[in-house]
PDB file of C-alpha atoms and ligand atoms in Angstrom:
ATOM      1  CA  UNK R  22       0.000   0.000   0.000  1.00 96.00           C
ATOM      2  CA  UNK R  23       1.482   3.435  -1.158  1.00 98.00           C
ATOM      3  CA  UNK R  24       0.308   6.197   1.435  1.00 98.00           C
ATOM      4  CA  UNK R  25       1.314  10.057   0.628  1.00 98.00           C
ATOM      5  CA  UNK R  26       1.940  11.477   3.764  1.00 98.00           C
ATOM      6  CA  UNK R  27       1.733  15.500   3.081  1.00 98.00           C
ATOM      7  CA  UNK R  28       2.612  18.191   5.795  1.00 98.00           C
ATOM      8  CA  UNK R  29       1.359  21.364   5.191  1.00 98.00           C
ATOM      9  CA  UNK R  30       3.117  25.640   6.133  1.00 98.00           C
ATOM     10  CA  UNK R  31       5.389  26.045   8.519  1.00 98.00           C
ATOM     11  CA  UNK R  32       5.806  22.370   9.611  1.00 98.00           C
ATOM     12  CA  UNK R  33       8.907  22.681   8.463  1.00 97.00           C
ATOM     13  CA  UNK R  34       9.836  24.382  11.400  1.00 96.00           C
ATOM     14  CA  UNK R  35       8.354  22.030  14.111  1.00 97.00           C
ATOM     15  CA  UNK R  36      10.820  22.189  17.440  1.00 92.00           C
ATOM     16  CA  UNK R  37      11.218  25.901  17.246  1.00 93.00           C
ATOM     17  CA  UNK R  38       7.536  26.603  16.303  1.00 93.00           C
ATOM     18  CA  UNK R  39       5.476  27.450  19.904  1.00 93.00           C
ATOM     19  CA  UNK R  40       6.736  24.310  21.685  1.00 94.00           C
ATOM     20  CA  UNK R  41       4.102  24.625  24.107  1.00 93.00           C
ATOM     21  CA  UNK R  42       1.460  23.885  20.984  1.00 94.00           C
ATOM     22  CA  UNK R  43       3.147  22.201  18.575  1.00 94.00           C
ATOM     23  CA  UNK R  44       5.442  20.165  20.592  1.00 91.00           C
ATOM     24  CA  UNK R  45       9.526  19.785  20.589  1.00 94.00           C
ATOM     25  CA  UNK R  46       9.720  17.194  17.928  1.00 96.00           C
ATOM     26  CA  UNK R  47      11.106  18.380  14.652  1.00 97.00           C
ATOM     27  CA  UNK R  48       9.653  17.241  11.582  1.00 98.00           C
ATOM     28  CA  UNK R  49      12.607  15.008  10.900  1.00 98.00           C
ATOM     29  CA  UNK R  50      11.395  13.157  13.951  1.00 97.00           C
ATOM     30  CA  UNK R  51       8.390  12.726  13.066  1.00 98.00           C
ATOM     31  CA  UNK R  52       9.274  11.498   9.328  1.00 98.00           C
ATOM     32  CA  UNK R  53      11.665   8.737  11.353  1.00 98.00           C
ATOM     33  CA  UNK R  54       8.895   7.520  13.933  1.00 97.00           C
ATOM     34  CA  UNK R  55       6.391   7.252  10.885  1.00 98.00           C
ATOM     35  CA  UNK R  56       9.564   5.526   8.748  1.00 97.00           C
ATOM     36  CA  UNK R  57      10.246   3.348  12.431  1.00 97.00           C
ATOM     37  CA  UNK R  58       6.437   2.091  12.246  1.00 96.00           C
ATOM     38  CA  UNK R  59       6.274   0.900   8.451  1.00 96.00           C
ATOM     39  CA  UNK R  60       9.838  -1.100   9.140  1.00 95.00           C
ATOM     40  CA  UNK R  61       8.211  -2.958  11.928  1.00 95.00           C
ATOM     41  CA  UNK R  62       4.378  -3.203  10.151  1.00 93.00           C
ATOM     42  CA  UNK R  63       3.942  -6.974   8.378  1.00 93.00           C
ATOM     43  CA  UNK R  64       2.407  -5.102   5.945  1.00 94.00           C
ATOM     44  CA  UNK R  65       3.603  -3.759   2.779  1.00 95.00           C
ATOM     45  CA  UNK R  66       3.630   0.155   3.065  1.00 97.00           C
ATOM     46  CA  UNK R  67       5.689   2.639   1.216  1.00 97.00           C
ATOM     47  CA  UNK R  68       5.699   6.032   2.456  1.00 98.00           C
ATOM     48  CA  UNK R  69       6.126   8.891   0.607  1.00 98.00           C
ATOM     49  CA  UNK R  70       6.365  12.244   2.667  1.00 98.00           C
ATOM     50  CA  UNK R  71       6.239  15.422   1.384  1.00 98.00           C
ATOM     51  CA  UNK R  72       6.432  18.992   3.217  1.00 98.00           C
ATOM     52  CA  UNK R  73       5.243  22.484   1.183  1.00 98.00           C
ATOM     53  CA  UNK R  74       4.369  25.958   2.341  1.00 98.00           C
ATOM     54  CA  UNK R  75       2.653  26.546  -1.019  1.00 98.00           C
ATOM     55  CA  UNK R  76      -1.675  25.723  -1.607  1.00 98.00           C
ATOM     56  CA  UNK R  77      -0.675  25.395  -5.522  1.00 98.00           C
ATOM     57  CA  UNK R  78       2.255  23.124  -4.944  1.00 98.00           C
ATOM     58  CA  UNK R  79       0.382  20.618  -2.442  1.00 98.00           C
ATOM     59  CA  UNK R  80      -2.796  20.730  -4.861  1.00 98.00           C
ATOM     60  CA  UNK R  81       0.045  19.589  -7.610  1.00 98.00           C
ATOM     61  CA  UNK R  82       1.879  17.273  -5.176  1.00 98.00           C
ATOM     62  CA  UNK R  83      -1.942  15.347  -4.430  1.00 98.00           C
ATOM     63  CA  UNK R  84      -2.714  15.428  -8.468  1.00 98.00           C
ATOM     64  CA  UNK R  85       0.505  13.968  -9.312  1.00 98.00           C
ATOM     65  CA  UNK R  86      -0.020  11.175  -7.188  1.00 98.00           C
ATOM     66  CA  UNK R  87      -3.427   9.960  -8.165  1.00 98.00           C
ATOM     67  CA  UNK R  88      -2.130   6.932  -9.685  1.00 98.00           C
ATOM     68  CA  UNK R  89       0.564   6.065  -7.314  1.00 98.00           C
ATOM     69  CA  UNK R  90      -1.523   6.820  -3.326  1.00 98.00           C
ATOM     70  CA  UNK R  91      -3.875   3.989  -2.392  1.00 98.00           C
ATOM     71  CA  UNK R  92      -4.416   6.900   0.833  1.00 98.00           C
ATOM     72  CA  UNK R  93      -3.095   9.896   2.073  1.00 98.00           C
ATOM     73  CA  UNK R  94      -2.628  11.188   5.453  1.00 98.00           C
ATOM     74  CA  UNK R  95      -2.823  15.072   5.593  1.00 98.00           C
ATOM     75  CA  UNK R  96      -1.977  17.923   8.180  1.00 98.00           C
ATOM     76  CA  UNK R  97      -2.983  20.860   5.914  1.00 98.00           C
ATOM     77  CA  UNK R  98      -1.738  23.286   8.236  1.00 98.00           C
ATOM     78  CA  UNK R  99      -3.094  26.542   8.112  1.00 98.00           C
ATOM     79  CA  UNK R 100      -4.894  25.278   5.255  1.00 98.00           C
ATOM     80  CA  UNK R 101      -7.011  23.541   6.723  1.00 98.00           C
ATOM     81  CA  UNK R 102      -9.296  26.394   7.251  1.00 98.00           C
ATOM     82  CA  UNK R 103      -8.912  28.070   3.851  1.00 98.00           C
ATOM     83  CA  UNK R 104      -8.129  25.347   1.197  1.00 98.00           C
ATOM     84  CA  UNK R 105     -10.695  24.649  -0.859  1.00 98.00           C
ATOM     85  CA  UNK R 106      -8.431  23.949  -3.601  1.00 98.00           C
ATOM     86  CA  UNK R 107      -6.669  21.238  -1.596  1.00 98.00           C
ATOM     87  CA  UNK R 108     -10.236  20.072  -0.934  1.00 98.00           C
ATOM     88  CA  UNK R 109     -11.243  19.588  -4.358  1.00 98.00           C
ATOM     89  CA  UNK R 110      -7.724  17.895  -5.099  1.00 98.00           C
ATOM     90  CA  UNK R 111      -8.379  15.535  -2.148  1.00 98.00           C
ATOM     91  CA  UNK R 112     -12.077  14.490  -3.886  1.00 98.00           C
ATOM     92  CA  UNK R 113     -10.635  14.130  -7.423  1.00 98.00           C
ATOM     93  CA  UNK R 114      -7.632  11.449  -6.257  1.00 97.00           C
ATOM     94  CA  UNK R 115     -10.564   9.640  -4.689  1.00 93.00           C
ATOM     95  CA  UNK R 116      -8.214   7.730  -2.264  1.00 98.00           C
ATOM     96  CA  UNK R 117      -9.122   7.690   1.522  1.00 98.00           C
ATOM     97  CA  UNK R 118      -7.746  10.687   3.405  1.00 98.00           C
ATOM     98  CA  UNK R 119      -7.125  11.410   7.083  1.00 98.00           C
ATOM     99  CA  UNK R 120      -6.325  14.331   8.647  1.00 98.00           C
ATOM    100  CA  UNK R 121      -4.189  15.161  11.059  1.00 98.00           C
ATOM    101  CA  UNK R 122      -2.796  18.100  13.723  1.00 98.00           C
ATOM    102  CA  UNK R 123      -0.987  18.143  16.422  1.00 98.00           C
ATOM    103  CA  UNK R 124      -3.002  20.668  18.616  1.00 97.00           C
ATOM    104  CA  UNK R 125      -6.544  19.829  19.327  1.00 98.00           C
ATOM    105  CA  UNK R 126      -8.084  22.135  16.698  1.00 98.00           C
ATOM    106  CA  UNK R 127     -11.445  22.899  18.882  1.00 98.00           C
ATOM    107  CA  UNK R 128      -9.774  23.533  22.088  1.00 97.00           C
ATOM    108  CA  UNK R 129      -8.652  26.885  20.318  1.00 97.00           C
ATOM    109  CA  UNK R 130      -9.516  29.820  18.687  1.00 97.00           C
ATOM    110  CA  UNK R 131     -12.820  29.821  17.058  1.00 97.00           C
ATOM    111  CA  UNK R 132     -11.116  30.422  13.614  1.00 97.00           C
ATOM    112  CA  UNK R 133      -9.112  27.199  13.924  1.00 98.00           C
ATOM    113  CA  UNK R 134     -12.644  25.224  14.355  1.00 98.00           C
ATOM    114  CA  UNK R 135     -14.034  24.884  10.898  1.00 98.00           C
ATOM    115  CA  UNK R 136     -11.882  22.599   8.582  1.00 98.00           C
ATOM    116  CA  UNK R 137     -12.234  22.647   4.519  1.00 98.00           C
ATOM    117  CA  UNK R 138     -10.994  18.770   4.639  1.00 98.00           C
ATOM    118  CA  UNK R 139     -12.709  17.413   6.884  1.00 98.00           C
ATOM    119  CA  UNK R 140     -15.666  16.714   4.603  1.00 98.00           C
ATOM    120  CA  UNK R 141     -13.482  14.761   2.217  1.00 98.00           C
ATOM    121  CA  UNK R 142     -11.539  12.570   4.867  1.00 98.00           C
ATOM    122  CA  UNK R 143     -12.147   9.324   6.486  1.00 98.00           C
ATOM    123  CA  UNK R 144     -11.499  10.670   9.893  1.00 98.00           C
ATOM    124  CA  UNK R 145      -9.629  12.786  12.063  1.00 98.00           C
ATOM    125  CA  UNK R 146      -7.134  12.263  14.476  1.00 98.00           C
ATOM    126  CA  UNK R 147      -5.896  15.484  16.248  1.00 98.00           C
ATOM    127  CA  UNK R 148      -4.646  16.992  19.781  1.00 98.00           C
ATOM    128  CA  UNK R 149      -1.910  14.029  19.972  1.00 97.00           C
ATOM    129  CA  UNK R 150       1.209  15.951  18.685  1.00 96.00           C
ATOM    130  CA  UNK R 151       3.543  13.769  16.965  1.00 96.00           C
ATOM    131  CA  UNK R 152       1.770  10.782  18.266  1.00 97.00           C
ATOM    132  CA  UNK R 153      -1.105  12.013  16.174  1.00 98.00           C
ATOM    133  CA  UNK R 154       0.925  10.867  13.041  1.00 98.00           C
ATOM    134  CA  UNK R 155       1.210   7.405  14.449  1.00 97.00           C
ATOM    135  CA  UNK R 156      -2.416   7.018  14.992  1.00 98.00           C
ATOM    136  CA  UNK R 157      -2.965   8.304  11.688  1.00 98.00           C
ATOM    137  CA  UNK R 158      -0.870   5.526   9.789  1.00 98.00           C
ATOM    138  CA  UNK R 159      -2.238   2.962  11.974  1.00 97.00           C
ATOM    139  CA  UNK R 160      -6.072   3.923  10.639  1.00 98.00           C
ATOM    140  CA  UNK R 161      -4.979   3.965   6.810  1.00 98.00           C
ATOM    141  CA  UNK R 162      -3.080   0.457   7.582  1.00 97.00           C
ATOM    142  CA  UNK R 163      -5.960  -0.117   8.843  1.00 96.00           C
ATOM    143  CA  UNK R 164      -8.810   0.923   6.401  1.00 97.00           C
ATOM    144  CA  UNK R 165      -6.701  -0.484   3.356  1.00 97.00           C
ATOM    145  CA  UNK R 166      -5.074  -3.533   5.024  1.00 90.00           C
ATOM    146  CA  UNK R 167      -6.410  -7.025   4.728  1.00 69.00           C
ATOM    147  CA  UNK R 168      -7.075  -7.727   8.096  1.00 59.00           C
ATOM    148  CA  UNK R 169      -8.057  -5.990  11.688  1.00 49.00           C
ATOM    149  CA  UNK R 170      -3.988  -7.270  12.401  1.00 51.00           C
ATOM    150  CA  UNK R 171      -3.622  -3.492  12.383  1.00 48.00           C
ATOM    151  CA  UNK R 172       0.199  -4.020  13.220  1.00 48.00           C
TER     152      UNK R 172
HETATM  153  C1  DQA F   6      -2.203  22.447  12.874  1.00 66.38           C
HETATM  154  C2  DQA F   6      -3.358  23.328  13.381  1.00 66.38           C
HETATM  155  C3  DQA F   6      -3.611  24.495  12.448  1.00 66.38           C
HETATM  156  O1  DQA F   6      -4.677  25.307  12.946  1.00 66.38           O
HETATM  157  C4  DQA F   6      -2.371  25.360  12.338  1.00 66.38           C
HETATM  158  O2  DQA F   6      -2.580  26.403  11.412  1.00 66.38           O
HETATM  159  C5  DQA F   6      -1.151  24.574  12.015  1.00 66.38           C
HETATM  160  C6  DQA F   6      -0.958  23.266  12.606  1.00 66.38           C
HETATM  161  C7  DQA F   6      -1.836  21.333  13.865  1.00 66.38           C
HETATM  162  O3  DQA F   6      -1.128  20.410  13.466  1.00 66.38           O
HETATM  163  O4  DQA F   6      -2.207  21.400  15.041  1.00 66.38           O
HETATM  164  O5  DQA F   6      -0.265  25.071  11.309  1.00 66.38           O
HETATM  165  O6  DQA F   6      -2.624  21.817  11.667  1.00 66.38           O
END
């Protein structure tokens, strides 16, 4: 199973970004906890993670992938609330979707509350940090594994 794992603006800069939100993991540890859980999943996953600050390249990034992802897990960032374009990339790859944050979205301010993606994904998993990512990969193993073996 070939999941596109996509991390939306200023991700990049996990660690440094508001600790006390975000957590102190950078997004290179992140990357190697999700990389740590495929090696030791029985199941055949490939990841393929990608990081952008830019709506237009992370619509491209989703579109050029529609033949490749069997699922993608998403943090759309800031995006989250304004992307409709990332939205409408989601529905046309057709593949299931989850989204992710680290924060818990609703235990903040009210602008934060409405998400553009959530319509279009399988679930959510959020308010976790890092661990959120984990959770995450577990559900698409999950939804497009064989078995409830989950890993
Ligand atoms: C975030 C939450 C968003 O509201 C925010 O704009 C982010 C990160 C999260 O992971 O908690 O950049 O998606």
């Amino acid at each position: 199973m070939n999941i596109l794992v996509l991390h939306g603006p200023n991700l990049h800069l996990l660690g440094r970004r508001q600790p006390e939100i975000y957590g102190v993991q950078t997004l290179q540890d992140i990357n190697k906890i999700l990389d740590q859980f495929v090696a030791a999943s029985p199941h055949d996953v490939v990841l393929k993670i990608v990081q952008s600050n830019h709506e237009g390249e992370i619509v491209s990034v989703i579109g050029d992938h529609i033949d490749w992802a069997d699922g993608i897990l998403i943090n759309p960032a800031a995006y989250t609330h304004t992307s409709i374009a990332i939205r409408d990339a989601l529905s046309t790859v057709g593949v299931p979707v989850i989204e992710i944050h680290l924060s818990n979205i609703y235990a903040r301010e009210e602008f934060r509350h409405h998400s553009y993606i959530s319509g279009v994904a399988e679930g959510v998993v959020g308010g976790f940090g890092a661990y959120s990512y984990i959770l995450a990969l577990q559900a698409m193993i999950h939804i497009l594994g064989p078995t409830m073996d989950d890993n």
